[in-house]
PDB file of C-alpha atoms in Angstrom:
ATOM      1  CA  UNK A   1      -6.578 -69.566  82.602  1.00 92.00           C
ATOM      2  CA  UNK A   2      -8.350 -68.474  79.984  1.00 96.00           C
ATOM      3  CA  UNK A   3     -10.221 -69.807  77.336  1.00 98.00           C
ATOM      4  CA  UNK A   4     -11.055 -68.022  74.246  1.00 98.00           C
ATOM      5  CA  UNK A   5     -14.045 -69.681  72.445  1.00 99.00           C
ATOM      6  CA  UNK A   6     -14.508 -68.892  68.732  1.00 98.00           C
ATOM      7  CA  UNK A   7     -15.628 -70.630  65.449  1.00 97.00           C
ATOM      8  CA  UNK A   8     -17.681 -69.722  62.128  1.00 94.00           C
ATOM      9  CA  UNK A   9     -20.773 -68.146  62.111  1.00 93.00           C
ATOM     10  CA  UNK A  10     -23.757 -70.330  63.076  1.00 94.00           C
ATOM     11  CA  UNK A  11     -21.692 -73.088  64.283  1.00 96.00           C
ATOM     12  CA  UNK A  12     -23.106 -73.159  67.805  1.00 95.00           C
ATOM     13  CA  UNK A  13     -20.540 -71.117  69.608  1.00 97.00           C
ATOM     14  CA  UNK A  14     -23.441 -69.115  72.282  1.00 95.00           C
ATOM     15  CA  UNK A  15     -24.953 -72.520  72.695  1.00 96.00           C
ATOM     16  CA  UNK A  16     -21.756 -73.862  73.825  1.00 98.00           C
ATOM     17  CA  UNK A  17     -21.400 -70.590  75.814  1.00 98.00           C
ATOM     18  CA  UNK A  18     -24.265 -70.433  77.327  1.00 98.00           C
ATOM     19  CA  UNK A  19     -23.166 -74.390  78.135  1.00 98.00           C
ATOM     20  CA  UNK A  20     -20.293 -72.974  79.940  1.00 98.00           C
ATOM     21  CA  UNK A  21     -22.763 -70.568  82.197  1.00 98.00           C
ATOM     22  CA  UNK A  22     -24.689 -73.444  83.305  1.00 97.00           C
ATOM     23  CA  UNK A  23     -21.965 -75.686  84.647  1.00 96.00           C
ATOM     24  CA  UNK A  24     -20.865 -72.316  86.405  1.00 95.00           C
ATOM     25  CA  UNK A  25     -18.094 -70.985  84.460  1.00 97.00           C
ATOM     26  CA  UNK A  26     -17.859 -67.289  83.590  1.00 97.00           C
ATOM     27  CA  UNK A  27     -18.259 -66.507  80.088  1.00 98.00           C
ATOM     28  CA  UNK A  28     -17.946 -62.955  78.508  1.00 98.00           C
ATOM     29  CA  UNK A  29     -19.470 -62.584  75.181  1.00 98.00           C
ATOM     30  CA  UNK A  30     -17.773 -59.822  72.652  1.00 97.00           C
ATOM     31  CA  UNK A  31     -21.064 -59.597  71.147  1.00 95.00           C
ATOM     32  CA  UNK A  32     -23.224 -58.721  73.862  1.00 96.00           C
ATOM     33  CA  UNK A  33     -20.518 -56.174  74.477  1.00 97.00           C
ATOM     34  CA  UNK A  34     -20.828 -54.894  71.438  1.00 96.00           C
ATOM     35  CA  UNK A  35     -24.726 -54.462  71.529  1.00 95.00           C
ATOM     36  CA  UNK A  36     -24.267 -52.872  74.939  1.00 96.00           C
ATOM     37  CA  UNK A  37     -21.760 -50.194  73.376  1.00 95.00           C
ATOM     38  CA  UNK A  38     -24.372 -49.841  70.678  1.00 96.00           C
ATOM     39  CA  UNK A  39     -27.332 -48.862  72.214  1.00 96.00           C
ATOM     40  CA  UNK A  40     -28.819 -45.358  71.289  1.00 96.00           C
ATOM     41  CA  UNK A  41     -27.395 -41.974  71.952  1.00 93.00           C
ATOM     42  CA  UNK A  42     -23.810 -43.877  73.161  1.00 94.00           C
ATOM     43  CA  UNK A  43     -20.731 -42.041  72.015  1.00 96.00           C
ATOM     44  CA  UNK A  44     -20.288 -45.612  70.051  1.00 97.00           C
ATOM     45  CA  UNK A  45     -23.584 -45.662  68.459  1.00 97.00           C
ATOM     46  CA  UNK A  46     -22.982 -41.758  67.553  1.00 97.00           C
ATOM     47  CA  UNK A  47     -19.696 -42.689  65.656  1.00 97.00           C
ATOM     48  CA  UNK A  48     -21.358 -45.655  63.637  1.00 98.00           C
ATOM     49  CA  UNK A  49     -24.514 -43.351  62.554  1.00 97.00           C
ATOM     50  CA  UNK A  50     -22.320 -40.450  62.127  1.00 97.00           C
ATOM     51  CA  UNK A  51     -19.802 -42.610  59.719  1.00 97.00           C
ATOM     52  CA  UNK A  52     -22.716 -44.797  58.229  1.00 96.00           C
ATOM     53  CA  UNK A  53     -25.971 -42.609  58.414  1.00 95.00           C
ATOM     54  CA  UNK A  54     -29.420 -42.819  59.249  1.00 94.00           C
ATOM     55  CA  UNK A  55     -30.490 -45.546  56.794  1.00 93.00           C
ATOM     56  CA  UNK A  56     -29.158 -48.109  59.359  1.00 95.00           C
ATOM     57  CA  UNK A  57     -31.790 -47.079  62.108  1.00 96.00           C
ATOM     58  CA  UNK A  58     -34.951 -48.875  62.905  1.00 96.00           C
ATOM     59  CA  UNK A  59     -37.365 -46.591  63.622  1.00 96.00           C
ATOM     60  CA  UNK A  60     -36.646 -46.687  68.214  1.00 97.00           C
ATOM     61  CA  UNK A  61     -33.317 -45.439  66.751  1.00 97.00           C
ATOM     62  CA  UNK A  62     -31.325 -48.766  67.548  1.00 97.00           C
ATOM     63  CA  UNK A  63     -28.961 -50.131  64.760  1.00 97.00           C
ATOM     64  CA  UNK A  64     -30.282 -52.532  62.569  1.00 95.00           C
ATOM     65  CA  UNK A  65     -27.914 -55.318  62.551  1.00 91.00           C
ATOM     66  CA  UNK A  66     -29.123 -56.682  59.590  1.00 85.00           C
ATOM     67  CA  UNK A  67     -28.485 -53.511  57.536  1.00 90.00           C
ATOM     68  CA  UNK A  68     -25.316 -53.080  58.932  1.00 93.00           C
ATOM     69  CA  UNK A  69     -23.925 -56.431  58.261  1.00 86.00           C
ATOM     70  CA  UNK A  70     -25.553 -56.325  54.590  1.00 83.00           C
ATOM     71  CA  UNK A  71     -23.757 -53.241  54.233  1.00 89.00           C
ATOM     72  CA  UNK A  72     -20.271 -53.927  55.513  1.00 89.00           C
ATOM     73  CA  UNK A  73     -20.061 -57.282  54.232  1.00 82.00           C
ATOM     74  CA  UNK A  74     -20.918 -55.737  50.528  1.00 82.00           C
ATOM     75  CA  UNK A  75     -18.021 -52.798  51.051  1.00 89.00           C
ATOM     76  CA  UNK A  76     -14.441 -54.049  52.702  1.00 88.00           C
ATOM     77  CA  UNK A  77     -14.024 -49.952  53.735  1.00 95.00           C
ATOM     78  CA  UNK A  78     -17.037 -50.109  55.891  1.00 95.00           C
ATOM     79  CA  UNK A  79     -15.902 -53.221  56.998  1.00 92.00           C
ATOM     80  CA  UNK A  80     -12.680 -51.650  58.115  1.00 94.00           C
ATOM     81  CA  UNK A  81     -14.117 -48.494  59.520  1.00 97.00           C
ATOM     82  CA  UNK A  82     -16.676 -50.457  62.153  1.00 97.00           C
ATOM     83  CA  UNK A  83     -14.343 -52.519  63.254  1.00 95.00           C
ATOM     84  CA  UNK A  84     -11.665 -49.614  63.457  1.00 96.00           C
ATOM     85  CA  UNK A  85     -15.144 -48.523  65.827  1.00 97.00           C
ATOM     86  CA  UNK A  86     -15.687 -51.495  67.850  1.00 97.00           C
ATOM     87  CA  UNK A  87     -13.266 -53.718  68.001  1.00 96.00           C
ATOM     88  CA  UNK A  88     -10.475 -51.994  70.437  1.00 95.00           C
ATOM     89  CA  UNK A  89     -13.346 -51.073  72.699  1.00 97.00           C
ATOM     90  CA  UNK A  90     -14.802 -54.797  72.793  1.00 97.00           C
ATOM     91  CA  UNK A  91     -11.128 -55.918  73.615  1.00 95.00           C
ATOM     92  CA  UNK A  92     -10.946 -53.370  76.417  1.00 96.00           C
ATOM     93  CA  UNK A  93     -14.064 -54.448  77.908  1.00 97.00           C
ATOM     94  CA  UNK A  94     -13.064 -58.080  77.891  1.00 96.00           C
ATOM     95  CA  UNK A  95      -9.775 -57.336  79.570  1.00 95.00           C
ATOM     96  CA  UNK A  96     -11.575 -55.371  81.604  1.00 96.00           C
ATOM     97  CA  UNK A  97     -13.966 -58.082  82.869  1.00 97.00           C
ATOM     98  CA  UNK A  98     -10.997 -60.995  83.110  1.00 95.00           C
ATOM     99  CA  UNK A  99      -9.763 -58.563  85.655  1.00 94.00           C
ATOM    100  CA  UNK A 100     -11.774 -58.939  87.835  1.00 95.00           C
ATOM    101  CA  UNK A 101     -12.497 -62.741  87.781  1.00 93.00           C
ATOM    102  CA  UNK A 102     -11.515 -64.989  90.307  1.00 89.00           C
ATOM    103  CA  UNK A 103     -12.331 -68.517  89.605  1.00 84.00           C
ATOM    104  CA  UNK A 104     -10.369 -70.902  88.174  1.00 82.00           C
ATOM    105  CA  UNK A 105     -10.833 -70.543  84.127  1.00 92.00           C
ATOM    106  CA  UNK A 106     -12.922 -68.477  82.368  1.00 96.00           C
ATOM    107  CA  UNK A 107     -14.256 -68.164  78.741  1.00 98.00           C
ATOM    108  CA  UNK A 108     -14.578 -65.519  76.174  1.00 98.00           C
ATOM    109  CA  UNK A 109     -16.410 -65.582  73.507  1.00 98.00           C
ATOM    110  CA  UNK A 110     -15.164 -63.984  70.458  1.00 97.00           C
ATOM    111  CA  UNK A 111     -16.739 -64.714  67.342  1.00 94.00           C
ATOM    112  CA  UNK A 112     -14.303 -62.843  65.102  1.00 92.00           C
ATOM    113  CA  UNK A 113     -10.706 -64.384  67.454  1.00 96.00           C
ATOM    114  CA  UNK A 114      -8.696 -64.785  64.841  1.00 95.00           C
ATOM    115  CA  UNK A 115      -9.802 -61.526  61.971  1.00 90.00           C
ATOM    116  CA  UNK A 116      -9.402 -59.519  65.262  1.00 92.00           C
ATOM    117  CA  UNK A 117      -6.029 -60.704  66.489  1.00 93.00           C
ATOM    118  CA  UNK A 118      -7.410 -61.683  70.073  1.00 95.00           C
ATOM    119  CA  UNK A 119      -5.951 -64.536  69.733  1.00 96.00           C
ATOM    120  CA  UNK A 120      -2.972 -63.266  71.896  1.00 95.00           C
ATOM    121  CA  UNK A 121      -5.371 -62.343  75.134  1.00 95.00           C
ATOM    122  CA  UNK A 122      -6.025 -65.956  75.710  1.00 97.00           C
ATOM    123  CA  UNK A 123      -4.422 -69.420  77.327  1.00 96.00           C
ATOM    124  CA  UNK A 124      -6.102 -71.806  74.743  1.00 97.00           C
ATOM    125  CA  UNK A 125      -8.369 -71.607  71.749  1.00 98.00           C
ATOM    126  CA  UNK A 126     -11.727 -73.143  71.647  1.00 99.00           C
ATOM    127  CA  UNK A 127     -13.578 -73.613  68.423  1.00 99.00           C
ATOM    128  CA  UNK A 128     -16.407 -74.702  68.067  1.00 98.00           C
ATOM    129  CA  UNK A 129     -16.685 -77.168  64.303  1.00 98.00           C
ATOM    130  CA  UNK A 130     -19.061 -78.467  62.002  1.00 96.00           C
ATOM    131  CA  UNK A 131     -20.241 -79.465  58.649  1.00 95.00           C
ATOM    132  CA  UNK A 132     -19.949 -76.849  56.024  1.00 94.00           C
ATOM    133  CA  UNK A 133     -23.254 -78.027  54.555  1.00 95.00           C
ATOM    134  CA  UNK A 134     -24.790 -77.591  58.039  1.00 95.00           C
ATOM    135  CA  UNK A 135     -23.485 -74.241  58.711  1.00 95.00           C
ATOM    136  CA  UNK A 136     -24.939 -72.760  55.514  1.00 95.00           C
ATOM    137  CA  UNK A 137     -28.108 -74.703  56.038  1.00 94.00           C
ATOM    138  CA  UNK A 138     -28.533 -73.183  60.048  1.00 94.00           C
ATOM    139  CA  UNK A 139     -27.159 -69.726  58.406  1.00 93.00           C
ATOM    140  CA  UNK A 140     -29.733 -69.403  56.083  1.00 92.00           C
ATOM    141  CA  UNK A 141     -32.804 -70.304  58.525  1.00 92.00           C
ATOM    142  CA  UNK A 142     -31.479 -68.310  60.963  1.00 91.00           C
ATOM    143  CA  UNK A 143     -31.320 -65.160  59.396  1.00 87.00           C
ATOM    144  CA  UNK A 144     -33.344 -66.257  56.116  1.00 88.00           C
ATOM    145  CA  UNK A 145     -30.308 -65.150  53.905  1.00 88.00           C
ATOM    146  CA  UNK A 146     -29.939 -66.205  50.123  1.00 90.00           C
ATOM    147  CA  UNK A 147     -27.030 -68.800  49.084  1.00 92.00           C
ATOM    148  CA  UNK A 148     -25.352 -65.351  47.823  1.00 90.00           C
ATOM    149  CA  UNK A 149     -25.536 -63.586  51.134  1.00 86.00           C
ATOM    150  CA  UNK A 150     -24.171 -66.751  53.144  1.00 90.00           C
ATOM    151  CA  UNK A 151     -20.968 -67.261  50.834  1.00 90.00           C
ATOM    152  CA  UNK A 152     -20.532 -63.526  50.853  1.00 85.00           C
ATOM    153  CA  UNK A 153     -20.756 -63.736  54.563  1.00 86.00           C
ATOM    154  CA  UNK A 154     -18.412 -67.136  54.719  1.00 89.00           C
ATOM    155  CA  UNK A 155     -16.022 -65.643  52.067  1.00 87.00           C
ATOM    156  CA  UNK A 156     -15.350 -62.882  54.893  1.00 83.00           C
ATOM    157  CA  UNK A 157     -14.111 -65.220  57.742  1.00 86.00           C
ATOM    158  CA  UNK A 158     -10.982 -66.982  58.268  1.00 90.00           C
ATOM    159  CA  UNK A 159     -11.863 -70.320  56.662  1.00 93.00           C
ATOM    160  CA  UNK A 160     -12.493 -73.784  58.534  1.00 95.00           C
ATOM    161  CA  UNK A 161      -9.285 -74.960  58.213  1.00 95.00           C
ATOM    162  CA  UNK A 162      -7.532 -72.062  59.198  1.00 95.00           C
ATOM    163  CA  UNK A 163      -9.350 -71.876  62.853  1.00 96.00           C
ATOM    164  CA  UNK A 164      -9.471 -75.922  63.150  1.00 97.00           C
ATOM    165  CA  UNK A 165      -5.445 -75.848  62.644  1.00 98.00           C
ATOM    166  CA  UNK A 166      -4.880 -73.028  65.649  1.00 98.00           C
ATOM    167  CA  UNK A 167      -7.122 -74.764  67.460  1.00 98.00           C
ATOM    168  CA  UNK A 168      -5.953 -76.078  70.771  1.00 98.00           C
ATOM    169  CA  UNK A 169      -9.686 -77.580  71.788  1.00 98.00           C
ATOM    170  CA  UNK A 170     -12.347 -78.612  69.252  1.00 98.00           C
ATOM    171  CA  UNK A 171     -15.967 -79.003  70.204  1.00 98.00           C
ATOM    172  CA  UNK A 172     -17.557 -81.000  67.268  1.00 97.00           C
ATOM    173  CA  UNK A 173     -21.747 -79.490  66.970  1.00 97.00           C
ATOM    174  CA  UNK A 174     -23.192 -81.807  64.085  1.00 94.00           C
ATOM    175  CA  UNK A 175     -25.077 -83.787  66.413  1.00 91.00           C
ATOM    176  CA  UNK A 176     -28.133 -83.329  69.502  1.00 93.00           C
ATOM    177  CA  UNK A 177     -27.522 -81.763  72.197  1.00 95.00           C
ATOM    178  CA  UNK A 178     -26.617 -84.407  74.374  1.00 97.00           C
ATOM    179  CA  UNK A 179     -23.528 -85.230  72.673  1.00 96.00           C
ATOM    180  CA  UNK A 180     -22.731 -81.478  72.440  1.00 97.00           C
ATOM    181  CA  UNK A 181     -23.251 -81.599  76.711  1.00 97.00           C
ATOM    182  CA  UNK A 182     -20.816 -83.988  76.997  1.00 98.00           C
ATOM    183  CA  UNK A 183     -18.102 -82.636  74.966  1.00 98.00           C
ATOM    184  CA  UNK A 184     -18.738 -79.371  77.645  1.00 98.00           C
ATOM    185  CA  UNK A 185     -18.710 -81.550  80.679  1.00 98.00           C
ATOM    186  CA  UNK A 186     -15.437 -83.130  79.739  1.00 98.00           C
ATOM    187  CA  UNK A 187     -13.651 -79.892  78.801  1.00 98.00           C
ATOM    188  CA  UNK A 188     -14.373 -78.328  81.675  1.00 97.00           C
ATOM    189  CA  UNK A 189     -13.047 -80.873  83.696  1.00 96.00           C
ATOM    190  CA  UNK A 190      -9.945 -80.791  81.731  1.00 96.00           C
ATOM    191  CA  UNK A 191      -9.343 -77.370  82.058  1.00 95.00           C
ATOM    192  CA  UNK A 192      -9.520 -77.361  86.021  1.00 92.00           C
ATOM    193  CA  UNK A 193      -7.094 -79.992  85.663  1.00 92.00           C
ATOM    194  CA  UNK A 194      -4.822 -77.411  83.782  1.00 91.00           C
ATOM    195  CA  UNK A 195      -5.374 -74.666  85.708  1.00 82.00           C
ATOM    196  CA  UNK A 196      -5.037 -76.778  88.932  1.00 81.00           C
ATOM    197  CA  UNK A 197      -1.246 -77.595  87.278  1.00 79.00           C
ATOM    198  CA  UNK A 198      -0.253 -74.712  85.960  1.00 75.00           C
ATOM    199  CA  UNK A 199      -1.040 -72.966  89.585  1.00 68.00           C
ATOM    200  CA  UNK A 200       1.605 -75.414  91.020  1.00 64.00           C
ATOM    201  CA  UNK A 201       4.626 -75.332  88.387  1.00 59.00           C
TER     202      UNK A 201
END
């Protein structure tokens, strides 16, 4: 079975991922994917510079992420064009990976699930929830963005609503991390459950 874990930026989804590691269960992450088909001198990171230019280079010549995101975020062609990039190569790579798992469930993590139509590669959809006011407020210490940079960001993503409704799981991450543990811990044992049944249909 397979789980694919999503939700809006800054809402806790690699904690909850890196969550899923600790109990045991493999996760994939289309992000760390992504920086691994971005790192210098890659026919990947050649087609990005080559469509988007030097000006998004740090000076050791990898991307800067920052830039990048500034950049397509600001411009819906650029948008289009790095994901037209990235995006079917990150999908090969997780199908890649799920091939060659053998334990009972496993997660993927895939920030962008639903923009990206991934939805269809997995069993169940995970999303990780919480406050609005929160996610703007972890959003803007995280990557010290203005308000105008976070609702340009936000304005970019499928909305709240729109993941919470295709949602078959929700992992609600307004509170410590003890109560986020827990929400884990019982998932996971619900999901061996429904692997365990599905195996015997």
């Amino acid at each position: 079975m397979l789980i694919g874990l999503t939700g809006g930026i800054a809402s806790g989804k690699s904690t909850v991922a890196n969550m899923f590691r600790q109990l045991g269960i493999p996760v994939a992450s289309a992000d760390e994917i992504s920086r691994s088909l971005t790192v210098p001198n890659q026919p990947t990171w050649q087609a990005i510079v080559d469509r988007f230019g030097d000006d998004i280079l740090q000076a050791d010549q990898q991307i800067d992420r920052a830039a990048l995101r500034q950049l397509v975020f600001s411009d819906p062609e650029a948008k289009h064009d790095l994901e037209t990039i990235l995006h079917p190569l990150i999908k090969e790579a997780l199908e890649d990976w799920h091939r060659q798992q053998t334990s009972l469930f496993q997660v993927l993590e895939i920030p962008l699930l639903f923009e990206t139509n991934s939805q269809t590669m997995v069993d169940r959809i995970l999303v990780v929830d919480c406050s609005p006011e929160l996610q703007k407020s972890r959003l803007k210490e995280r990557d010290n963005l203005s308000d105008d940079e976070v609702n340009a960001i936000l304005a970019q993503q499928y909305s709240r609503h729109q993941r919470l409704a295709q949602a078959d799981d929700i992992i609600v991450n307004d509170a410590d991390i003890e109560h986020l543990q827990a929400q884990i811990e019982q998932l996971v044992a619900t999901y061996r459950q429904l692997d365990t049944a599905s195996k015997s249909l």
